[in-house]
Amino acid sequence: MSDDEKDQPFRDMAGVLHLELLARAPHGSRVGGGAVVKTRHRPVRSRLGRLRRPRGAAAEPDGRSGRAAPTSDRTVRTARTIVVLGVTEVIGKLSMVLVVIGAARLLGVADFGVFAYALAVGALATTVPLWGYDTIVVQRASAAPERLRALLAELLVMRTGLVVLVFAVICGVLALSRPSDTETALAGLIVVAAVLLDTFTEAYRSAAAARQRQNTIAVVHLMQRLLTAAWVLTALLLDTGLLGLALAYFAGTAVGPVAGMLLTRRQGTRADWGAVSVGSLVRLNRGTWMIGLESVVAMALFRLDTLFLGWLAGNRAVGIYAAPYRLLETAVFVCWVVSRAVFPLMASDPRPHRVRRHTERGIGVLAAVFIPYMTVLLCRGHDVLLLLYGEQFADAGTDTLRWLAPAPLLFGIAYLLSDALTAAGPTLRALTGAVTALVVNVVLNLSLIPHYGGVAAAFTTSCSYAVAAVVLILLGPARIGRPRLTRTVLPAVVASGLAAGPLLAPWHLAPALLAAAVVYVSCWAALARRLDPEQIQVLRRMVRRRRSE
């Protein structure tokens, strides 16, 4: 492989991912790998060609006339991509929320703490077998589709070896700690194994993404999550305890890799095991270190609070903390959906003014979702926990939930800024922001958790993401400029402030949420129409195109 190929910029990868996201849009068609460069911009040009600019309006210099068409089909397609991906992710996340709620209500606080702790350990352990391999496979196979079979085999070999290694290390650490309850330790190991097993499903999803056929496998992945939830809830209702839950969770997760393998084979992609060699594995690992290291730091930042809480405060504290934390973890899927839709557009044209524009749009979506979400948790957090988990978790976890309320918005901003910085290629700026936040997280957790428990972990989580966002903004001018967020964020801020009135009224939760939703949507629409009309125009065009199909 030449040096040019090894150092291929992210913008080439993003051009292919852009087609992948938009290929199933109305009036669009799939594009084979050999036609990527030739056809990448043609749909955008042909559609923008029908847009009319007012007479006398000067075109923006330096080829920036695209900014004069805020409601172009590219923008509409991006918004629709966010909606489509969001619906799929919502259903999958809701199924896992049901698993957590069932476990919290039927297992008890201590056993639920063990389950939550094992999930955190497994998620942190997956950063090693995931590393940066999926991104590299999508990038290289999209540019050279004939290499996909070999790359898939290499990915599966590397992943198998790393999963076995990581799981062996975890088992060794657990054996050295000499747990007193063997059944509980076994259940925890089974949950960790299930989380690691899910990384093989991601391998097949990467292969489908490289072939621009990930819609079907996304549905299969959703069905697997629903099946897992059904088996776990059945095990809980049959009173099989923590061990029965762990076995059901593992069995449901195991469906994912098997279904992914069968589906990719049906689509014509079989792993070419004969192409695997030491040299090919070395080539696969080239260029992954920065992506992998950043993913390790990001996952550590996301999970260390639970681990520190388990070490310093015990399983009961983890169980109380895990209930409100699940509300954060469930909500952040919006960040990944927005990133998957916006990042290809950033990387396909990584000039700072274009990246800044897409960053502002992404943060606008995050603000419209997460600011009212934060308002609900601050005003009615106790009622939400009472409804979902019961009185024991509500009484002990309300303060924790309030400190966690800003975390989804701060996480989303930091996540999107990191993508914006890497749109033009890998950079240490993004890694610097993550490492700085991780240092703050570790210092605050070790200092505060022994005295304040889960409340300290919640405060540290929100504080860490705020630090990450600030550092990335300070490091970003060379690549993204200074995002102008007043017009984008102000409608959500003002509308949420007005919606706090019904939430603070002495009403039951359901009517309070309904009244707050009416106030928020109407006020947000009115303010957005005046301050940032592009958001309203995009929604209108989405609705019109849906009706016309």
Coordinates of C-alpha atoms in Angstrom, one line a residue:
M1 CA 0.0 0.0 0.0
S2 CA 1.4 3.4 -1.0
D3 CA 2.0 6.3 1.5
D4 CA -0.8 8.3 -0.3
E5 CA -3.2 5.5 0.3
K6 CA -2.3 5.1 3.9
D7 CA -2.7 8.8 4.5
Q8 CA -5.9 9.1 2.6
P9 CA -7.9 12.1 4.0
F10 CA -11.2 11.7 5.8
R11 CA -12.9 13.8 3.1
D12 CA -12.6 10.9 0.6
M13 CA -14.2 8.5 3.1
A14 CA -17.0 11.1 3.8
G15 CA -17.9 11.5 0.2
V16 CA -18.8 7.8 0.1
L17 CA -20.5 7.9 3.4
H18 CA -22.5 10.9 2.1
L19 CA -23.8 8.7 -0.7
E20 CA -24.5 5.9 1.8
L21 CA -26.7 8.2 3.9
L22 CA -28.5 9.7 0.9
A23 CA -28.7 6.8 -1.5
R24 CA -32.2 5.8 -0.4
A25 CA -33.6 9.3 -0.5
P26 CA -36.6 9.8 -2.8
H27 CA -35.6 10.1 -6.5
G28 CA -32.1 8.8 -5.6
S29 CA -30.5 5.7 -6.7
R30 CA -27.7 3.5 -5.4
V31 CA -24.2 4.1 -6.7
G32 CA -21.7 1.4 -7.1
G33 CA -18.2 1.8 -5.7
G34 CA -16.6 2.3 -9.1
A35 CA -18.8 5.4 -9.8
V36 CA -18.3 7.2 -6.5
V37 CA -16.0 9.9 -7.7
K38 CA -17.9 10.5 -10.9
T39 CA -21.4 10.9 -9.5
R40 CA -20.7 12.1 -6.0
H41 CA -21.8 15.7 -6.5
R42 CA -24.2 15.3 -9.5
P43 CA -27.5 15.0 -7.5
V44 CA -26.7 18.1 -5.5
R45 CA -25.8 20.1 -8.6
S46 CA -28.9 19.1 -10.5
R47 CA -31.2 19.9 -7.6
L48 CA -29.5 23.2 -6.7
G49 CA -29.7 24.1 -10.4
R50 CA -33.5 24.5 -10.0
L51 CA -33.2 27.0 -7.1
R52 CA -33.8 30.6 -7.9
R53 CA -31.7 33.4 -6.5
P54 CA -33.4 36.8 -6.2
R55 CA -32.4 39.2 -9.0
G56 CA -29.6 41.4 -8.0
A57 CA -28.3 39.1 -5.4
A58 CA -24.6 38.6 -5.7
A59 CA -23.1 35.1 -5.6
E60 CA -20.9 34.6 -2.6
P61 CA -17.2 34.6 -3.4
D62 CA -14.9 31.6 -3.3
G63 CA -17.6 29.2 -4.4
R64 CA -19.8 29.7 -1.2
S65 CA -23.0 30.2 -3.0
G66 CA -24.3 27.0 -1.4
R67 CA -24.9 29.1 1.8
A68 CA -27.5 31.1 -0.1
A69 CA -29.7 28.1 -0.4
P70 CA -30.5 27.1 3.2
T71 CA -33.3 24.8 2.2
S72 CA -31.5 22.9 -0.6
D73 CA -32.3 19.3 -1.1
R74 CA -29.0 18.4 0.7
T75 CA -30.3 20.1 3.8
V76 CA -33.7 18.5 3.5
R77 CA -32.1 15.0 3.0
T78 CA -29.8 15.5 5.9
A79 CA -32.8 16.4 8.2
R80 CA -34.7 13.4 6.9
T81 CA -31.7 11.2 7.5
I82 CA -31.7 12.4 11.1
V83 CA -35.4 11.6 11.5
V84 CA -35.1 8.1 9.9
L85 CA -32.1 7.1 11.9
G86 CA -33.6 8.6 15.0
V87 CA -36.8 6.6 14.7
T88 CA -34.8 3.3 14.5
E89 CA -32.5 4.3 17.3
V90 CA -35.5 5.4 19.5
I91 CA -37.1 2.0 19.2
G92 CA -33.9 0.2 20.0
K93 CA -33.1 2.4 23.0
L94 CA -36.7 2.1 24.3
S95 CA -36.3 -1.7 24.3
M96 CA -33.1 -1.4 26.4
V97 CA -34.8 1.1 28.7
L98 CA -37.5 -1.6 29.4
V99 CA -34.7 -4.0 30.3
V100 CA -33.2 -1.6 32.7
I101 CA -36.5 -0.7 34.3
G102 CA -37.5 -4.3 34.7
A103 CA -34.1 -5.2 36.2
A104 CA -34.3 -2.2 38.6
R105 CA -37.9 -3.1 39.8
L106 CA -37.5 -6.9 40.0
L107 CA -33.9 -7.5 41.0
G108 CA -33.4 -5.1 43.8
V109 CA -30.9 -2.3 44.2
A110 CA -27.8 -4.4 44.9
D111 CA -28.3 -6.9 42.1
F112 CA -29.3 -4.1 39.7
G113 CA -26.0 -2.4 40.7
V114 CA -24.1 -5.5 39.7
F115 CA -25.9 -5.6 36.3
A116 CA -25.2 -1.9 35.7
Y117 CA -21.6 -2.3 36.8
A118 CA -21.0 -5.3 34.4
L119 CA -22.5 -3.3 31.5
A120 CA -20.1 -0.4 32.3
V121 CA -17.1 -2.8 32.4
G122 CA -18.1 -4.5 29.2
A123 CA -18.7 -1.1 27.4
L124 CA -15.3 0.1 28.5
A125 CA -13.7 -3.2 27.4
T126 CA -15.1 -3.0 23.9
T127 CA -12.9 0.0 23.1
V128 CA -10.0 -2.4 22.6
P129 CA -11.6 -4.8 20.0
L130 CA -13.4 -1.9 18.3
W131 CA -10.4 0.4 18.2
G132 CA -10.6 2.2 14.8
Y133 CA -11.1 -0.9 12.7
D134 CA -14.7 -0.4 11.6
T135 CA -14.0 3.2 10.4
I136 CA -10.9 1.9 8.4
V137 CA -12.9 -0.9 6.8
V138 CA -15.7 1.4 5.7
Q139 CA -13.2 3.9 4.3
R140 CA -11.0 1.4 2.4
A141 CA -13.8 -0.8 1.2
S142 CA -15.9 2.1 0.0
A143 CA -12.9 3.3 -2.0
A144 CA -12.1 -0.2 -3.3
P145 CA -15.2 -2.4 -3.1
E146 CA -13.3 -5.5 -4.4
R147 CA -11.3 -5.5 -1.1
L148 CA -14.4 -5.8 1.1
R149 CA -14.3 -9.6 1.5
A150 CA -10.7 -9.6 2.6
L151 CA -11.1 -6.6 4.9
L152 CA -14.1 -8.2 6.6
A153 CA -12.1 -11.4 7.2
E154 CA -9.2 -9.3 8.6
L155 CA -11.5 -7.3 10.8
L156 CA -13.1 -10.5 12.2
V157 CA -9.8 -12.1 12.9
M158 CA -8.4 -9.0 14.7
R159 CA -11.7 -8.6 16.7
T160 CA -11.7 -12.3 17.8
G161 CA -8.2 -12.2 19.1
L162 CA -8.7 -8.9 21.0
V163 CA -12.1 -10.0 22.4
V164 CA -10.5 -13.2 23.8
L165 CA -7.6 -11.3 25.2
V166 CA -9.7 -8.6 26.9
F167 CA -12.1 -11.2 28.3
A168 CA -9.2 -13.3 29.7
V169 CA -7.8 -10.2 31.4
I170 CA -11.1 -9.4 33.0
C171 CA -11.5 -13.0 34.2
G172 CA -8.0 -12.9 35.6
V173 CA -8.6 -9.7 37.5
L174 CA -11.9 -11.1 38.9
A175 CA -10.1 -14.3 40.0
L176 CA -7.4 -12.3 41.8
S177 CA -10.1 -10.3 43.7
R178 CA -11.6 -13.6 45.0
P179 CA -15.3 -12.7 45.0
S180 CA -17.3 -14.1 47.8
D181 CA -20.5 -14.7 45.8
T182 CA -19.6 -17.0 42.9
E183 CA -23.0 -16.8 41.2
T184 CA -23.0 -13.0 41.2
A185 CA -19.5 -13.0 39.7
L186 CA -20.5 -15.5 37.0
A187 CA -23.5 -13.4 36.1
G188 CA -21.4 -10.3 35.8
L189 CA -18.9 -12.2 33.5
I190 CA -21.8 -13.4 31.3
V191 CA -23.0 -9.8 30.9
V192 CA -19.5 -8.6 30.0
A193 CA -19.2 -11.4 27.4
A194 CA -22.5 -10.4 25.9
V195 CA -21.3 -6.8 25.5
L196 CA -18.1 -7.9 23.9
L197 CA -20.0 -10.3 21.6
D198 CA -22.0 -7.3 20.2
T199 CA -18.8 -6.0 18.6
F200 CA -19.1 -8.7 16.0
T201 CA -22.5 -7.3 15.0
E202 CA -20.8 -4.0 14.5
A203 CA -18.3 -5.6 12.1
Y204 CA -21.1 -6.8 9.8
R205 CA -22.8 -3.4 10.0
S206 CA -19.5 -1.9 8.8
A207 CA -19.5 -4.3 5.9
A208 CA -23.0 -3.3 5.0
A209 CA -22.2 0.4 5.3
A210 CA -19.3 0.0 2.9
R211 CA -21.7 -1.5 0.4
Q212 CA -24.2 1.2 1.0
R213 CA -26.8 -1.4 2.2
Q214 CA -27.1 -0.8 5.9
N215 CA -30.8 -0.1 6.0
T216 CA -31.7 -3.8 6.1
I217 CA -29.1 -4.8 8.7
A218 CA -30.1 -1.8 10.8
V219 CA -33.6 -3.4 10.9
V220 CA -32.1 -6.8 11.8
H221 CA -30.1 -5.2 14.6
L222 CA -33.3 -3.6 15.9
M223 CA -35.1 -6.9 15.8
Q224 CA -32.3 -8.4 17.8
R225 CA -32.6 -5.7 20.5
L226 CA -36.3 -6.3 20.7
L227 CA -35.8 -10.0 21.0
T228 CA -33.2 -9.5 23.7
A229 CA -35.6 -7.3 25.7
A230 CA -38.4 -9.9 25.4
W231 CA -36.1 -12.7 26.6
V232 CA -34.7 -10.6 29.5
L233 CA -38.1 -9.5 30.7
T234 CA -39.4 -13.1 30.5
A235 CA -36.5 -14.2 32.6
L236 CA -37.2 -11.5 35.2
L237 CA -40.9 -12.3 35.3
L238 CA -40.1 -16.0 35.9
D239 CA -38.0 -14.9 38.9
T240 CA -34.7 -16.4 37.6
G241 CA -32.7 -13.8 39.3
L242 CA -29.5 -12.0 38.2
L243 CA -28.0 -15.2 36.6
G244 CA -31.2 -15.8 34.6
L245 CA -31.1 -12.2 33.4
A246 CA -27.5 -12.5 32.3
L247 CA -28.1 -15.7 30.4
A248 CA -31.1 -14.2 28.6
Y249 CA -29.1 -11.1 27.8
F250 CA -26.3 -13.2 26.3
A251 CA -28.6 -15.3 24.3
G252 CA -30.4 -12.3 22.8
T253 CA -27.1 -10.6 22.0
A254 CA -25.8 -13.7 20.3
V255 CA -28.5 -13.4 17.7
G256 CA -26.9 -10.3 16.3
P257 CA -23.7 -11.6 14.9
V258 CA -25.4 -14.7 13.5
A259 CA -28.1 -12.6 11.7
G260 CA -25.5 -10.2 10.5
M261 CA -23.3 -12.9 9.0
L262 CA -26.3 -14.5 7.2
L263 CA -27.6 -11.2 5.9
T264 CA -24.2 -10.1 4.6
R265 CA -23.7 -13.4 2.9
R266 CA -27.1 -13.1 1.3
Q267 CA -26.1 -9.7 0.0
G268 CA -23.1 -11.3 -1.6
T269 CA -20.3 -10.5 0.9
R270 CA -18.5 -13.5 2.4
A271 CA -15.3 -13.1 4.5
D272 CA -12.3 -14.2 2.4
W273 CA -10.3 -16.1 5.0
G274 CA -7.6 -17.0 2.6
A275 CA -6.6 -13.3 2.2
V276 CA -5.7 -13.1 5.9
S277 CA -2.0 -12.9 6.7
V278 CA 0.3 -11.3 9.1
G279 CA 1.1 -8.6 6.5
S280 CA -2.6 -7.9 5.8
L281 CA -3.3 -7.5 9.6
V282 CA -0.4 -5.1 9.9
R283 CA -1.8 -3.1 7.0
L284 CA -5.3 -3.1 8.6
N285 CA -3.8 -1.6 11.8
R286 CA -2.1 1.3 10.0
G287 CA -3.8 4.6 10.5
T288 CA -6.1 3.4 13.4
W289 CA -4.1 4.6 16.4
M290 CA -5.5 8.1 16.6
I291 CA -9.1 7.0 16.0
G292 CA -8.7 4.1 18.5
L293 CA -7.0 6.2 21.2
E294 CA -9.7 8.9 21.0
S295 CA -12.4 6.2 21.2
V296 CA -10.8 4.7 24.3
V297 CA -10.6 8.1 26.0
A298 CA -14.2 9.0 25.0
M299 CA -15.6 5.7 26.4
A300 CA -13.5 6.1 29.6
L301 CA -15.0 9.5 30.0
F302 CA -18.5 8.0 29.5
R303 CA -18.1 5.0 31.9
L304 CA -15.5 5.8 34.6
D305 CA -18.0 7.5 36.9
T306 CA -19.8 4.1 37.3
L307 CA -16.5 2.2 37.9
F308 CA -15.3 4.8 40.4
L309 CA -18.6 4.7 42.2
G310 CA -18.5 0.9 42.4
W311 CA -14.9 0.9 43.8
L312 CA -15.5 3.7 46.3
A313 CA -19.1 3.4 47.3
G314 CA -20.3 -0.1 46.5
N315 CA -23.0 -1.9 44.4
R316 CA -26.0 -0.1 46.1
A317 CA -24.6 3.3 45.2
V318 CA -24.1 2.1 41.6
G319 CA -27.7 0.8 41.4
I320 CA -29.1 4.2 42.6
Y321 CA -26.8 6.1 40.2
A322 CA -27.5 3.8 37.2
A323 CA -31.3 4.6 37.2
P324 CA -31.0 8.3 36.4
Y325 CA -27.8 7.7 34.4
R326 CA -29.8 5.5 32.0
L327 CA -31.9 8.6 31.2
L328 CA -28.7 10.3 30.0
E329 CA -27.4 7.2 28.2
T330 CA -30.7 6.7 26.4
A331 CA -30.9 10.3 25.2
V332 CA -27.4 10.6 23.8
F333 CA -28.4 8.5 20.7
V334 CA -29.6 11.8 19.3
C335 CA -25.9 13.0 19.3
W336 CA -24.9 9.9 17.2
V337 CA -27.8 10.3 14.8
V338 CA -27.0 14.0 14.2
S339 CA -23.3 13.2 13.8
R340 CA -23.9 10.4 11.3
A341 CA -26.0 12.7 9.2
V342 CA -23.8 15.9 9.5
F343 CA -20.2 14.5 9.6
P344 CA -20.2 13.3 5.9
L345 CA -21.3 16.8 4.8
M346 CA -18.5 18.4 6.9
A347 CA -15.8 16.1 5.5
S348 CA -16.9 16.3 1.9
D349 CA -16.2 20.0 2.0
P350 CA -14.0 20.8 5.0
R351 CA -13.5 24.5 4.4
P352 CA -13.9 26.2 7.8
H353 CA -17.0 28.3 6.8
R354 CA -18.8 25.2 5.6
V355 CA -17.8 23.1 8.6
R356 CA -19.0 25.9 10.9
R357 CA -22.3 26.1 9.1
H358 CA -23.0 22.4 9.5
T359 CA -21.8 22.5 13.1
E360 CA -24.3 25.3 13.8
R361 CA -27.1 23.2 12.3
G362 CA -26.2 20.2 14.3
I363 CA -26.0 22.1 17.5
G364 CA -29.4 23.6 16.7
V365 CA -31.0 20.1 16.5
L366 CA -29.3 19.2 19.8
A367 CA -30.5 22.3 21.5
A368 CA -34.1 21.8 20.2
V369 CA -34.1 18.3 21.7
F370 CA -32.0 18.5 24.8
I371 CA -32.8 21.9 26.4
P372 CA -36.5 21.0 26.9
Y373 CA -35.4 17.5 28.0
M374 CA -33.1 19.2 30.6
T375 CA -36.0 21.4 31.7
V376 CA -38.2 18.4 32.3
L377 CA -35.6 16.6 34.4
L378 CA -34.8 19.7 36.5
C379 CA -38.5 20.5 37.2
R380 CA -40.0 17.1 37.4
G381 CA -37.1 14.7 37.9
H382 CA -38.5 13.0 41.0
D383 CA -41.8 12.3 39.2
V384 CA -40.0 10.8 36.2
L385 CA -37.9 8.5 38.4
L386 CA -41.0 7.5 40.4
L387 CA -42.9 6.6 37.3
L388 CA -40.0 4.6 35.8
Y389 CA -38.2 3.0 38.7
G390 CA -40.3 3.3 41.9
E391 CA -40.1 5.2 45.1
Q392 CA -36.8 3.8 46.3
F393 CA -34.9 5.1 43.3
A394 CA -36.8 8.3 43.1
D395 CA -36.1 9.4 46.6
A396 CA -32.4 8.6 46.5
G397 CA -31.7 9.6 42.9
T398 CA -33.4 12.9 42.3
D399 CA -30.4 15.1 43.2
T400 CA -28.2 12.9 41.0
L401 CA -30.6 13.3 38.1
R402 CA -30.6 17.1 38.4
W403 CA -26.8 17.2 38.2
L404 CA -27.0 14.9 35.2
A405 CA -29.7 16.9 33.4
P406 CA -27.3 19.2 31.4
A407 CA -25.0 16.3 30.5
P408 CA -26.8 15.2 27.2
L409 CA -26.5 18.7 25.7
L410 CA -22.9 19.2 26.8
F411 CA -22.0 15.7 25.6
G412 CA -23.7 16.4 22.2
I413 CA -21.9 19.7 21.7
A414 CA -18.5 18.2 22.6
Y415 CA -19.2 15.2 20.3
L416 CA -20.2 17.3 17.4
L417 CA -17.2 19.7 17.8
S418 CA -14.9 16.7 17.9
D419 CA -16.3 15.6 14.5
A420 CA -16.1 19.1 13.1
L421 CA -12.4 19.3 14.1
T422 CA -11.6 15.9 12.3
A423 CA -13.6 16.7 9.2
A424 CA -10.5 17.7 7.3
G425 CA -8.5 14.8 8.7
P426 CA -7.2 13.4 11.9
T427 CA -6.0 16.0 14.4
L428 CA -4.6 16.0 17.9
R429 CA -7.0 18.9 18.8
A430 CA -9.9 16.5 19.2
L431 CA -7.8 14.1 21.3
T432 CA -6.5 17.0 23.4
G433 CA -10.1 18.0 24.3
A434 CA -11.0 14.4 25.3
V435 CA -7.9 13.9 27.3
T436 CA -8.3 17.2 29.2
A437 CA -11.9 16.3 30.1
L438 CA -10.8 12.8 31.2
V439 CA -8.2 14.3 33.5
V440 CA -10.8 16.6 35.1
N441 CA -13.2 13.6 35.4
V442 CA -10.6 11.4 37.2
V443 CA -9.5 14.1 39.6
L444 CA -13.0 15.1 40.5
N445 CA -14.3 11.6 40.9
L446 CA -11.5 10.5 43.2
S447 CA -11.9 13.7 45.3
L448 CA -15.6 13.9 45.6
I449 CA -17.2 10.4 45.4
P450 CA -15.9 9.3 48.8
H451 CA -17.8 12.2 50.4
Y452 CA -20.8 12.7 48.1
G453 CA -21.4 9.4 46.3
G454 CA -23.6 9.4 43.2
V455 CA -24.3 13.1 43.3
A456 CA -20.5 13.8 42.9
A457 CA -20.4 11.4 40.0
A458 CA -23.2 13.2 38.3
F459 CA -21.7 16.6 38.9
T460 CA -18.3 15.3 37.5
T461 CA -20.0 13.9 34.4
S462 CA -21.6 17.2 33.4
C463 CA -18.5 19.2 34.4
S464 CA -16.3 17.0 32.3
Y465 CA -18.3 17.4 29.1
A466 CA -18.5 21.1 29.7
V467 CA -14.7 21.2 29.9
A468 CA -14.4 19.1 26.7
A469 CA -16.8 21.5 24.8
V470 CA -14.9 24.6 26.0
V471 CA -11.5 23.2 25.1
L472 CA -12.7 22.1 21.6
I473 CA -14.1 25.6 20.9
L474 CA -10.8 27.2 22.0
L475 CA -8.8 24.8 19.8
G476 CA -11.2 25.0 16.8
P477 CA -10.9 28.4 15.0
A478 CA -8.3 27.1 12.5
R479 CA -10.7 24.4 11.3
I480 CA -14.2 25.5 12.2
G481 CA -14.0 29.2 13.0
R482 CA -16.3 30.4 15.8
P483 CA -19.8 28.9 15.7
R484 CA -22.4 31.5 16.0
L485 CA -25.1 29.9 18.1
T486 CA -27.3 32.8 19.4
R487 CA -29.9 32.5 16.7
T488 CA -29.7 28.7 16.6
V489 CA -30.0 28.1 20.4
L490 CA -32.1 31.0 21.5
P491 CA -35.6 29.6 20.4
A492 CA -35.0 26.5 22.4
V493 CA -33.8 28.4 25.5
V494 CA -36.7 30.9 25.5
A495 CA -39.4 28.2 24.7
S496 CA -38.1 25.9 27.4
G497 CA -38.1 28.7 29.9
L498 CA -41.8 29.3 29.1
A499 CA -42.6 25.6 29.2
A500 CA -41.2 25.5 32.8
G501 CA -44.4 27.2 34.0
P502 CA -46.7 24.2 33.4
L503 CA -43.9 21.8 34.7
L504 CA -43.7 23.7 38.0
A505 CA -47.5 23.9 38.4
P506 CA -49.0 21.5 41.0
W507 CA -50.3 19.1 38.4
H508 CA -49.8 15.4 37.8
L509 CA -46.9 14.5 35.5
A510 CA -48.9 13.6 32.4
P511 CA -51.0 16.8 32.1
A512 CA -47.9 18.9 33.0
L513 CA -45.9 17.3 30.3
L514 CA -48.7 17.7 27.7
A515 CA -49.1 21.4 28.6
A516 CA -45.4 22.0 28.6
A517 CA -45.1 20.3 25.2
V518 CA -47.8 22.5 23.7
V519 CA -46.1 25.7 25.1
Y520 CA -42.7 24.6 23.9
V521 CA -43.6 23.6 20.4
S522 CA -45.7 26.7 19.7
C523 CA -43.1 29.1 21.2
W524 CA -40.2 27.4 19.5
A525 CA -41.9 27.5 16.1
A526 CA -42.8 31.2 16.5
L527 CA -39.3 32.2 17.6
A528 CA -37.5 30.0 15.1
R529 CA -39.6 31.5 12.3
R530 CA -38.2 34.9 13.2
L531 CA -34.7 34.1 14.4
D532 CA -33.7 31.1 12.3
P533 CA -36.3 30.5 9.6
E534 CA -34.2 27.8 7.9
Q535 CA -35.3 25.3 10.5
I536 CA -38.9 25.9 9.8
Q537 CA -38.3 25.8 6.0
V538 CA -36.6 22.5 6.2
L539 CA -39.4 20.9 8.2
R540 CA -42.0 22.2 5.7
R541 CA -40.1 20.8 2.8
M542 CA -39.7 17.4 4.5
V543 CA -43.5 17.3 5.0
R544 CA -44.3 18.3 1.5
R545 CA -42.0 15.7 0.0
R546 CA -43.4 13.0 2.2
R547 CA -46.9 13.8 1.0
S548 CA -45.9 13.8 -2.6
E549 CA -44.4 10.3 -2.5

